[in-house]
mmCIF file with all atom_site columns, C-alpha atoms in Angstrom:
data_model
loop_
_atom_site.group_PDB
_atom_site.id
_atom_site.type_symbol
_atom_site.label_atom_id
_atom_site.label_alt_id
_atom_site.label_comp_id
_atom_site.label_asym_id
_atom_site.label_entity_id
_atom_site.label_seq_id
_atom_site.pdbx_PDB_ins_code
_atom_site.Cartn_x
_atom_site.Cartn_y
_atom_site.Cartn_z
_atom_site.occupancy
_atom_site.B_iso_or_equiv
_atom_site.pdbx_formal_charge
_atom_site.auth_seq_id
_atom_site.auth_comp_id
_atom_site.auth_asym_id
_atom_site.auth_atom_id
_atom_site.pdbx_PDB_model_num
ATOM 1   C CA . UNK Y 1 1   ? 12.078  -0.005  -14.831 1.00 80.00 ? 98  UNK Y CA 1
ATOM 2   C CA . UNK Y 1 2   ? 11.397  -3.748  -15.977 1.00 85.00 ? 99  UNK Y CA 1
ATOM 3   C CA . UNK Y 1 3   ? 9.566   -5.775  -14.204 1.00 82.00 ? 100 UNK Y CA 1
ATOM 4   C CA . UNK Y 1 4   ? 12.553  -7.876  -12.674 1.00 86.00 ? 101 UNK Y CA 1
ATOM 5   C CA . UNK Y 1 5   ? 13.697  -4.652  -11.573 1.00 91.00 ? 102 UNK Y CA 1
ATOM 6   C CA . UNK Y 1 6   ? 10.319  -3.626  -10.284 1.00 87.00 ? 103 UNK Y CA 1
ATOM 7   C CA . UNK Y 1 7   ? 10.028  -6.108  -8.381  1.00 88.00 ? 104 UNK Y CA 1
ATOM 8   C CA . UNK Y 1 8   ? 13.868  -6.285  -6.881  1.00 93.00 ? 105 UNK Y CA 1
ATOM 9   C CA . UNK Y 1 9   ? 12.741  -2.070  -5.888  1.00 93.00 ? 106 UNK Y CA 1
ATOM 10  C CA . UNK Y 1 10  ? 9.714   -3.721  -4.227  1.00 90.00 ? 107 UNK Y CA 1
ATOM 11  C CA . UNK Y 1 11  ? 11.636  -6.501  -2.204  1.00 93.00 ? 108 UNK Y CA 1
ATOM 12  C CA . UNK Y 1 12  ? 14.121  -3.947  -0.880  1.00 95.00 ? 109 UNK Y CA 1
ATOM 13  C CA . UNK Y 1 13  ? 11.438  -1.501  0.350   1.00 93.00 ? 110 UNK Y CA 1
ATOM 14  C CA . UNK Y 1 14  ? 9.508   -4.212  1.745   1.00 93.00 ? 111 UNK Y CA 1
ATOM 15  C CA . UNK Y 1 15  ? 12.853  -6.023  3.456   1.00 96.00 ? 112 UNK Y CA 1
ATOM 16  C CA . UNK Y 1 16  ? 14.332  -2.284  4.752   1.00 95.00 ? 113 UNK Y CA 1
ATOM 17  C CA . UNK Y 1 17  ? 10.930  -2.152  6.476   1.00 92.00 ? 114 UNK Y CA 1
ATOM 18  C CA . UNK Y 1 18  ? 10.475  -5.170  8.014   1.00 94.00 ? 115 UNK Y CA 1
ATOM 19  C CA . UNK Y 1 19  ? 14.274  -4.833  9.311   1.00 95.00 ? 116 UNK Y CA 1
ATOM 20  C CA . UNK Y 1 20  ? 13.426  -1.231  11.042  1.00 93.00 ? 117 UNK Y CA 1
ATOM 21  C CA . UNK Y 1 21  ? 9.999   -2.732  12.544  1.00 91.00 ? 118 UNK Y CA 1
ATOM 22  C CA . UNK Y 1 22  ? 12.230  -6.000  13.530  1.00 93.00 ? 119 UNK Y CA 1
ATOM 23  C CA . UNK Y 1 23  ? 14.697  -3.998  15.338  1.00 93.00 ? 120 UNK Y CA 1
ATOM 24  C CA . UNK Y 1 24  ? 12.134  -2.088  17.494  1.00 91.00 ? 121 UNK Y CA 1
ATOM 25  C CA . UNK Y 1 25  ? 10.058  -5.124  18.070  1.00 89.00 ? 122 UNK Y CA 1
ATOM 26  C CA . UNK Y 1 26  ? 6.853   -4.641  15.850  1.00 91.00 ? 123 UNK Y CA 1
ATOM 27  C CA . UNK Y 1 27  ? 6.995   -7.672  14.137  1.00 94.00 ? 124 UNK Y CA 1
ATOM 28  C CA . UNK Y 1 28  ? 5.058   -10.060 16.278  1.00 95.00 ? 125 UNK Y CA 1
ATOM 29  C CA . UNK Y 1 29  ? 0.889   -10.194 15.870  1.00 94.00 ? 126 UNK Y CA 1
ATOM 30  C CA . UNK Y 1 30  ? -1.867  -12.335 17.317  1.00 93.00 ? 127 UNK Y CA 1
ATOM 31  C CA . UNK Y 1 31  ? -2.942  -13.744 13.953  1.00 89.00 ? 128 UNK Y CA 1
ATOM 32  C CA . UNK Y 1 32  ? -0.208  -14.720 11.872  1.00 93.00 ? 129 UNK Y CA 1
ATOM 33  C CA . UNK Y 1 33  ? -0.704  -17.363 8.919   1.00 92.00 ? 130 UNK Y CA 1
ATOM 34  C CA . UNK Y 1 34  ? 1.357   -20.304 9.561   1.00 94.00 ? 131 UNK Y CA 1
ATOM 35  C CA . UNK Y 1 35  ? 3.442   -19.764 6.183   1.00 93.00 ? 132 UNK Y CA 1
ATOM 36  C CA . UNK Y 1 36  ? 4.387   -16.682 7.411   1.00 94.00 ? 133 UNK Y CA 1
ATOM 37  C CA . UNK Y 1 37  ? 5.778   -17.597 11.104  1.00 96.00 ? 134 UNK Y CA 1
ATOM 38  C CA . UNK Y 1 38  ? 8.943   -17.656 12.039  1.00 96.00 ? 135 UNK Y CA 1
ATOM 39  C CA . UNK Y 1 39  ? 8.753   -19.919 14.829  1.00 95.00 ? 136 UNK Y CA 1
ATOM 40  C CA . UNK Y 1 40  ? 9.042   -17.212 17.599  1.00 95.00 ? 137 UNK Y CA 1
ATOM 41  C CA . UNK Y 1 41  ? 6.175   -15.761 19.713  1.00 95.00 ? 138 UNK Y CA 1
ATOM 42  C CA . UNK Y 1 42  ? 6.566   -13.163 22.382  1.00 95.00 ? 139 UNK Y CA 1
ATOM 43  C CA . UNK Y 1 43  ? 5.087   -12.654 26.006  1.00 95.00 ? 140 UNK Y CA 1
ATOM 44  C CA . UNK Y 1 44  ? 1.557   -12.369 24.725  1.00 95.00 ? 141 UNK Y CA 1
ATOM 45  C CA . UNK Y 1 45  ? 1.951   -15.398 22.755  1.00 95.00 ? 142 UNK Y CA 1
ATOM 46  C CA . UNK Y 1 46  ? 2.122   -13.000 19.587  1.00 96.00 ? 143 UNK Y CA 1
ATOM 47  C CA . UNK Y 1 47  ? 3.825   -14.912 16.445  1.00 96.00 ? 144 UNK Y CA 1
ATOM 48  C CA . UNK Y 1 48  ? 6.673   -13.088 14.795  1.00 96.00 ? 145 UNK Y CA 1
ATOM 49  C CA . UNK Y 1 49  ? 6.132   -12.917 11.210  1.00 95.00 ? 146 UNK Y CA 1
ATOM 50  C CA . UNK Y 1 50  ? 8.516   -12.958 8.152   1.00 96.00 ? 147 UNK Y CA 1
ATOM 51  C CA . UNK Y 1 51  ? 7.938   -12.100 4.583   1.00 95.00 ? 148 UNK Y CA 1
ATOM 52  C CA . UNK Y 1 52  ? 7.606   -14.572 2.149   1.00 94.00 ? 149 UNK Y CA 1
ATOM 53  C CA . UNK Y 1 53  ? 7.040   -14.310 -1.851  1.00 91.00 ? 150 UNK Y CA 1
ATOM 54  C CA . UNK Y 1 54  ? 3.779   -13.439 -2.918  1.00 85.00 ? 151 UNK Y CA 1
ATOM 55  C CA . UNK Y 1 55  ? 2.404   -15.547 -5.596  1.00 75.00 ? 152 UNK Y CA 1
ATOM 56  C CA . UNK Y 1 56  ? -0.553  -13.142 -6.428  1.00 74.00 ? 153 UNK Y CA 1
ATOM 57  C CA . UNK Y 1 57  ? -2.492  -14.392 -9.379  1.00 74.00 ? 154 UNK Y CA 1
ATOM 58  C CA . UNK Y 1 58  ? -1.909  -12.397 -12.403 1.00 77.00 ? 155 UNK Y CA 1
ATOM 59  C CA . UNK Y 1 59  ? -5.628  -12.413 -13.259 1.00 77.00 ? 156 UNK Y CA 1
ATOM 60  C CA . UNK Y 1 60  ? -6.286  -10.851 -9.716  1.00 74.00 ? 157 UNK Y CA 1
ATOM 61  C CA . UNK Y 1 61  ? -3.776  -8.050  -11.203 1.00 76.00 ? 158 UNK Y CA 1
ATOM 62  C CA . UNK Y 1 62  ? -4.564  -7.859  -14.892 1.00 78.00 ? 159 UNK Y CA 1
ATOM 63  C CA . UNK Y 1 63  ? -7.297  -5.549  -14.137 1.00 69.00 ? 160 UNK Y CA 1
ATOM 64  C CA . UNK Y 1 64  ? -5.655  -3.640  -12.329 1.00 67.00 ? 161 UNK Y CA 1
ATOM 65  C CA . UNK Y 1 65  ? -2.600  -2.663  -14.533 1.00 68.00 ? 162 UNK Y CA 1
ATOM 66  C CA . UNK Y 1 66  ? -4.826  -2.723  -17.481 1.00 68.00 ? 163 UNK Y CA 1
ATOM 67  C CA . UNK Y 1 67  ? -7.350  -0.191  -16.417 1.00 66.00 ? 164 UNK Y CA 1
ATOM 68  C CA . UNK Y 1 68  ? -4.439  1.839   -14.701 1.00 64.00 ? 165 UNK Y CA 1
ATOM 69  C CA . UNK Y 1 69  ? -1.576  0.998   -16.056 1.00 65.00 ? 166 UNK Y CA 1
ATOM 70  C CA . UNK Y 1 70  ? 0.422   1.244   -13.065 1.00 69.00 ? 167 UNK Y CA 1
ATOM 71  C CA . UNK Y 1 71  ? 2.910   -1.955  -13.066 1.00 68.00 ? 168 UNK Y CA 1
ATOM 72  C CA . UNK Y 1 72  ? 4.677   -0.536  -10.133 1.00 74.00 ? 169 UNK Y CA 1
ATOM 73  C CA . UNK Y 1 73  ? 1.487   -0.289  -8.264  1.00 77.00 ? 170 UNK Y CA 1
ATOM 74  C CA . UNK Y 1 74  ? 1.482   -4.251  -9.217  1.00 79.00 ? 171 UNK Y CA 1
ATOM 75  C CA . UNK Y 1 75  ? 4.611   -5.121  -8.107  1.00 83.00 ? 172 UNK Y CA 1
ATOM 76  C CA . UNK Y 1 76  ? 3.936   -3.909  -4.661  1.00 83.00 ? 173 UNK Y CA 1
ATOM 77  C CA . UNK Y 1 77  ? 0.687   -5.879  -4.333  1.00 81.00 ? 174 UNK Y CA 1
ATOM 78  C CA . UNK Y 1 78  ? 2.639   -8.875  -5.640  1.00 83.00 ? 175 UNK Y CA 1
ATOM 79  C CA . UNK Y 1 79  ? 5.980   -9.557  -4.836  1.00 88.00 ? 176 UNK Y CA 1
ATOM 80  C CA . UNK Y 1 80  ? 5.844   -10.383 -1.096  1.00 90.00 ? 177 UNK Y CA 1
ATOM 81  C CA . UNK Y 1 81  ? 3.393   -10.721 1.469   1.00 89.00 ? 178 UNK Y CA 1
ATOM 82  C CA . UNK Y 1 82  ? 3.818   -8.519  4.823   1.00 90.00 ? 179 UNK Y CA 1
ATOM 83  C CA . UNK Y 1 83  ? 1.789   -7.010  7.415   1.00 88.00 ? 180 UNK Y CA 1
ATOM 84  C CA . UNK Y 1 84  ? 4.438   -3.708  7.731   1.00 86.00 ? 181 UNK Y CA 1
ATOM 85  C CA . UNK Y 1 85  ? 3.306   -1.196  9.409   1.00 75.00 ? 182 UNK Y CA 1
ATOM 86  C CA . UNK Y 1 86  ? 4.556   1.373   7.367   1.00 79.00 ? 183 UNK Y CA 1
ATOM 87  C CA . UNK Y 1 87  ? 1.615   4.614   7.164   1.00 73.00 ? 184 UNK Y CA 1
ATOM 88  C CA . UNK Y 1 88  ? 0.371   4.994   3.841   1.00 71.00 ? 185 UNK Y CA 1
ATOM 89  C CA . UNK Y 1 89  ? 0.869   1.363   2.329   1.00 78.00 ? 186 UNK Y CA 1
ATOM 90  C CA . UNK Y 1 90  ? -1.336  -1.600  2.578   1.00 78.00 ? 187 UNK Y CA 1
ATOM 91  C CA . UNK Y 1 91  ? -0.659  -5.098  3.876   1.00 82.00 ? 188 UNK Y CA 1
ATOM 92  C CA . UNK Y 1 92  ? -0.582  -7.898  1.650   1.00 83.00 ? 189 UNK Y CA 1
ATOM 93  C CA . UNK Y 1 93  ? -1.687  -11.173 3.495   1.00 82.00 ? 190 UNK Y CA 1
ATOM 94  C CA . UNK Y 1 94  ? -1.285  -14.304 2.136   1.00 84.00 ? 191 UNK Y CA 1
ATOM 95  C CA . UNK Y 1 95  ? -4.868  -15.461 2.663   1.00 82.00 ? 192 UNK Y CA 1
ATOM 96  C CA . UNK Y 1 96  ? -6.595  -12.759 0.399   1.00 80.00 ? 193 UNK Y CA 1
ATOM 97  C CA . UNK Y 1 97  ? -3.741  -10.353 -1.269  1.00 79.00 ? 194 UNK Y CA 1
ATOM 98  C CA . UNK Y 1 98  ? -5.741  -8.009  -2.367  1.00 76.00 ? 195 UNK Y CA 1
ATOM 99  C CA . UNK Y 1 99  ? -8.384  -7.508  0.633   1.00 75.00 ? 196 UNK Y CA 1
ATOM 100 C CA . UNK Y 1 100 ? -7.244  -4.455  2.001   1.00 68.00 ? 197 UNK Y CA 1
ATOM 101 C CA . UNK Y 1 101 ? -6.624  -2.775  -0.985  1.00 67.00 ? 198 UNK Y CA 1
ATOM 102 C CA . UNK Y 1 102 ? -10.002 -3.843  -3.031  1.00 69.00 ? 199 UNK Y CA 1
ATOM 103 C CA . UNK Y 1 103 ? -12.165 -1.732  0.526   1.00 68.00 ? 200 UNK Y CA 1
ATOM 104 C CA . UNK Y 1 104 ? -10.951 1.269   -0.717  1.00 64.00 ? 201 UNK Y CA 1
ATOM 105 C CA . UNK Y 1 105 ? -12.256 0.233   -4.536  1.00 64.00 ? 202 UNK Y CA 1
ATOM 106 C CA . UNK Y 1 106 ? -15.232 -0.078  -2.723  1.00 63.00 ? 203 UNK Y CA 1
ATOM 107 C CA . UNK Y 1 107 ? -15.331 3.902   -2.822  1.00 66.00 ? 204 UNK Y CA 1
ATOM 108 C CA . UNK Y 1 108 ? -15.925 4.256   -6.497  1.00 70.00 ? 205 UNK Y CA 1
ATOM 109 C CA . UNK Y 1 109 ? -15.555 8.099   -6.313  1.00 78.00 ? 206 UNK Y CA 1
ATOM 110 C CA . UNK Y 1 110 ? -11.682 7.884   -6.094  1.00 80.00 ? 207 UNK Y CA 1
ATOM 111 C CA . UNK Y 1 111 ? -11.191 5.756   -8.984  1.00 77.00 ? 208 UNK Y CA 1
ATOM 112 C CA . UNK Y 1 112 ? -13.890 7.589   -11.323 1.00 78.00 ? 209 UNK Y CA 1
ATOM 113 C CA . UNK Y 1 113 ? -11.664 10.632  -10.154 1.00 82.00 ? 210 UNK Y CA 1
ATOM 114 C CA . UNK Y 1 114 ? -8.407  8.664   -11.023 1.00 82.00 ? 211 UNK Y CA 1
ATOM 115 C CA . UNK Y 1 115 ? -7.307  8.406   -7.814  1.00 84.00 ? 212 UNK Y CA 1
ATOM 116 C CA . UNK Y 1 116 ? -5.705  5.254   -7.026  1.00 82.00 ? 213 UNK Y CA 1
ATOM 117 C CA . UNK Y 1 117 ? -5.180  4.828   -2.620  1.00 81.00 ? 214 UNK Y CA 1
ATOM 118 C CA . UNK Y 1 118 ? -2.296  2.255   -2.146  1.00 80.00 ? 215 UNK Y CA 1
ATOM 119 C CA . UNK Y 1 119 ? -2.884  3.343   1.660   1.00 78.00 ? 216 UNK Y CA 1
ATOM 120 C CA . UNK Y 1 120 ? -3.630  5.022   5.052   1.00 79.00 ? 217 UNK Y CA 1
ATOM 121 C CA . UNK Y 1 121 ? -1.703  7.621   6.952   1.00 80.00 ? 218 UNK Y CA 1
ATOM 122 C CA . UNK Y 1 122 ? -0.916  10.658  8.650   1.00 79.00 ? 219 UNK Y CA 1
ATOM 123 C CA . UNK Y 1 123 ? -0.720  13.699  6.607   1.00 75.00 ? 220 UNK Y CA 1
ATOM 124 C CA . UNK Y 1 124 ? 2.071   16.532  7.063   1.00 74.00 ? 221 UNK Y CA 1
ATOM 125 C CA . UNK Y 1 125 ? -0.138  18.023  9.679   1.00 78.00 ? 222 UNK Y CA 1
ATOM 126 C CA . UNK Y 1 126 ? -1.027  14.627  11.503  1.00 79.00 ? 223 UNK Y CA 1
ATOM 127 C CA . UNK Y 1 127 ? -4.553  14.132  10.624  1.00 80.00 ? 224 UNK Y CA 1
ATOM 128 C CA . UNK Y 1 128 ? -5.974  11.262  8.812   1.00 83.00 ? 225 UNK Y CA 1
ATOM 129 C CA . UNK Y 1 129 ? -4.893  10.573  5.142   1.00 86.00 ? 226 UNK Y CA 1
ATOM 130 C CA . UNK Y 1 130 ? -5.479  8.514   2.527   1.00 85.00 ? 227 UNK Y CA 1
ATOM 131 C CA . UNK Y 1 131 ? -2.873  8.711   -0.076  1.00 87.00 ? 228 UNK Y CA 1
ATOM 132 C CA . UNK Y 1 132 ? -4.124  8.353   -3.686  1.00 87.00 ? 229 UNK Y CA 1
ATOM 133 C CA . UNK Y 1 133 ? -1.821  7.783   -7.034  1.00 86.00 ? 230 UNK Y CA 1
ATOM 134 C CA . UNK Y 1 134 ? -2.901  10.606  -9.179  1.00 88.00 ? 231 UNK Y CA 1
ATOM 135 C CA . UNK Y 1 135 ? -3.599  8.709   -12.740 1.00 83.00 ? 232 UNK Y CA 1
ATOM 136 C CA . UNK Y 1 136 ? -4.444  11.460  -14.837 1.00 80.00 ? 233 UNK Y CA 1
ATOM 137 C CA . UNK Y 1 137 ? -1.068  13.494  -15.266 1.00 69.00 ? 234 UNK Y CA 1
ATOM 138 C CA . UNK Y 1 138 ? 1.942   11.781  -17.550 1.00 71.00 ? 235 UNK Y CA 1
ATOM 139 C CA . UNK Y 1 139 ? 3.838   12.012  -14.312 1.00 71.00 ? 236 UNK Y CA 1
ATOM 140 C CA . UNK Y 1 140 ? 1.475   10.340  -11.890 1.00 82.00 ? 237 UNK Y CA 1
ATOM 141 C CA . UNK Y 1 141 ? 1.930   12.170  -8.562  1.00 90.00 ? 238 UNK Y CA 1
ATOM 142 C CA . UNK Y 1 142 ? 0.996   10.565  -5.398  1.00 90.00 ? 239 UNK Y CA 1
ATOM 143 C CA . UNK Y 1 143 ? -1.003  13.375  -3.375  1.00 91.00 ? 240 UNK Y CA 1
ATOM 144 C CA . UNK Y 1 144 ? -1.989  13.211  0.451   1.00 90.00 ? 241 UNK Y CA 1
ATOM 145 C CA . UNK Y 1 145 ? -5.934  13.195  0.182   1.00 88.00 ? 242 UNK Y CA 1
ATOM 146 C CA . UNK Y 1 146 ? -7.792  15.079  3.871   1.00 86.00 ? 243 UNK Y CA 1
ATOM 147 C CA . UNK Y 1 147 ? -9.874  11.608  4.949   1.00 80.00 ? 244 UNK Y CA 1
ATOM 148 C CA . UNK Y 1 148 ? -12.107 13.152  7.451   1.00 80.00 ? 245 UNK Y CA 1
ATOM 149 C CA . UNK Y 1 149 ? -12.878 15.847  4.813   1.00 81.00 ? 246 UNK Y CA 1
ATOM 150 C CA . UNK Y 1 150 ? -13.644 13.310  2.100   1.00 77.00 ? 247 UNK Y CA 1
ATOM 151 C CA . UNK Y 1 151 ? -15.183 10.837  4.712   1.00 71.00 ? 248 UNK Y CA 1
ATOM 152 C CA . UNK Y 1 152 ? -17.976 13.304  5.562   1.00 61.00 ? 249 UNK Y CA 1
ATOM 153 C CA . UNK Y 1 153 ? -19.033 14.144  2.187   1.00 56.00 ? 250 UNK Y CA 1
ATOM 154 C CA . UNK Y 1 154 ? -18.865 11.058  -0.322  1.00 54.00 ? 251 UNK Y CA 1
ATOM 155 C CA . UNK Y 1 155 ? -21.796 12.662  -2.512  1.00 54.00 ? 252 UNK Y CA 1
ATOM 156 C CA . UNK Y 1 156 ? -19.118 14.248  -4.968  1.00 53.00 ? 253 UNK Y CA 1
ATOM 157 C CA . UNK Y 1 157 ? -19.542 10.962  -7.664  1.00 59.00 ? 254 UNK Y CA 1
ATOM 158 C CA . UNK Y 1 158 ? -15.851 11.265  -8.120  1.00 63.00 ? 255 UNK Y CA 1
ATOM 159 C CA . UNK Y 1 159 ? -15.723 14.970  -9.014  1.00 80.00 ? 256 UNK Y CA 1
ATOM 160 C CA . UNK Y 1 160 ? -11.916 15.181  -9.683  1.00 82.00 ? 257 UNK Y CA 1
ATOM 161 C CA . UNK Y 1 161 ? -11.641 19.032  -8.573  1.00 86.00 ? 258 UNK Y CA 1
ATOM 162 C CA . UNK Y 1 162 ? -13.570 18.813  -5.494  1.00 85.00 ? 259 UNK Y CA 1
ATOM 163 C CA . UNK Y 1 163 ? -11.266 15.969  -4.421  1.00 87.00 ? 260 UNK Y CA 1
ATOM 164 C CA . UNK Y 1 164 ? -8.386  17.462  -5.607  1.00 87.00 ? 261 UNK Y CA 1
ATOM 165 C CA . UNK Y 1 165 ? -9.466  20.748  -3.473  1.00 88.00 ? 262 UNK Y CA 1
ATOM 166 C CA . UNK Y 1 166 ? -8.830  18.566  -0.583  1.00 88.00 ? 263 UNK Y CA 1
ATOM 167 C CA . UNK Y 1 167 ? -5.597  16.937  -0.991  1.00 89.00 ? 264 UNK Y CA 1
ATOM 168 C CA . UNK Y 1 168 ? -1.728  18.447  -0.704  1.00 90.00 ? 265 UNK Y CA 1
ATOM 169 C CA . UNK Y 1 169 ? 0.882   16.860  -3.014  1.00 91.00 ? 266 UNK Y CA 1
ATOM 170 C CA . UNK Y 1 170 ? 2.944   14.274  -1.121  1.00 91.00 ? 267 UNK Y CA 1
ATOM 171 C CA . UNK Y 1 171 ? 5.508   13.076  -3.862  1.00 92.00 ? 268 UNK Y CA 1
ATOM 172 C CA . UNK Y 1 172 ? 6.547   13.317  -7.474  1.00 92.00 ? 269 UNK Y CA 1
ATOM 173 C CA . UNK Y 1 173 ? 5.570   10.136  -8.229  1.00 88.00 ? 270 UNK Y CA 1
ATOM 174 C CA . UNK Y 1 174 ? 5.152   6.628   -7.327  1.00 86.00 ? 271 UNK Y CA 1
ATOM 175 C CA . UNK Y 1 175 ? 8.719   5.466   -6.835  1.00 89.00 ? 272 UNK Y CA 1
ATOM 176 C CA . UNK Y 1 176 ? 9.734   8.511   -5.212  1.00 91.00 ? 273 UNK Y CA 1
ATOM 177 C CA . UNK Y 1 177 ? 6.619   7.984   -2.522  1.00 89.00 ? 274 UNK Y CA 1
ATOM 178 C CA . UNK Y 1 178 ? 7.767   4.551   -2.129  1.00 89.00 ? 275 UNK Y CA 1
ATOM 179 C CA . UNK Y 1 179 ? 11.526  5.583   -1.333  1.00 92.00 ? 276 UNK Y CA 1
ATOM 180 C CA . UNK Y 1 180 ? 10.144  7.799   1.229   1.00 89.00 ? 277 UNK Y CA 1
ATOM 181 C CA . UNK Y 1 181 ? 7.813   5.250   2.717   1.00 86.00 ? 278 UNK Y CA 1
ATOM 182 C CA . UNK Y 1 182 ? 10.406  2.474   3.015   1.00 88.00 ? 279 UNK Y CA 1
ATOM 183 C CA . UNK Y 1 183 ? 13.741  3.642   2.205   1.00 90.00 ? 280 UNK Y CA 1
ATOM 184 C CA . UNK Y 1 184 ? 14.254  6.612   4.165   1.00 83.00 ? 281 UNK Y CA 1
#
């Protein structure tokens, strides 16, 4: 994919999101940027939010894509900002893009493993799950990594096998997790 199209992939995941959380009423929240209102609030004085483009800085990214090289990963952390709650994706809020996303960099043993976590979930069985963007393979899987398994023993130093011992594949790739996520 080029980037336009990328990006377009990215927009229409994000905008079939927000409509399904629209229609069943999840898109109002106590703290809403003022860029991002739409002017409506509901009983609790919650503001609905919209998305809006997300003018990321490309130095914020260049790290990113150049240590990884995961462009689609970039496209989702730059093309709009959103608070979806969609499991296993991260919000991007206009006031610091990248904050949710850089916590879990603050767990170095992922990334020395190659394990990239676009974001938090429910795995097959219902437990907790962060899902990680396998970097090592050509065909970058996305796998389903056991959290309170990995939460209670962070001494592995990014041991690849040990983390790998503890995760279940969720999708062939990065595109295909992100049609499930958003499209489905």
């Amino acid at each position: 994919m080029t980037q336009a199209q990328q990006a377009a992939f990215v927009h229409r995941c994000y905008e079939t999101a927000y409509e399904k959380q629209s229609r069943a009423g999840k898109t109002f929240l106590p703290s809403v940027p003022p860029e991002m209102r739409t002017g409506l609030t509901d009983s609790r004085g919650w503001f609905q939010w919209k998305l809006i483009p997300a003018p990321t800085r490309a130095e914020d990214l260049d790290a990113l894509e150049g240590k990884w090289g995961l462009p689609l990963l970039r496209a989702f952390l730059s093309t709009d900002f959103h608070f979806l709650d969609v499991p296993g994706f991260f919000a991007v809020r206009p006031d610091d893009p990248l904050a949710v996303f850089r916590t879990t960099m603050e767990e170095p043993a992922l990334f020395q493993a190659g394990l990239i976590p676009p974001g938090w979930g429910e795995d097959a069985a219902g437990g907790g799950a962060l899902y990680c963007l396998d970097t090592m393979p050509d065909r970058r899987p996305v796998v389903s990594l056991d959290y309170p398994a990995f939460s209670m023993d962070l001494d592995g130093g990014g041991d690849r096998e040990a983390l790998l011992e503890i995760s279940q594949p969720a999708a062939a790739n990065f595109t295909t997790y992100a049609e499930q996520m958003f499209l489905r």
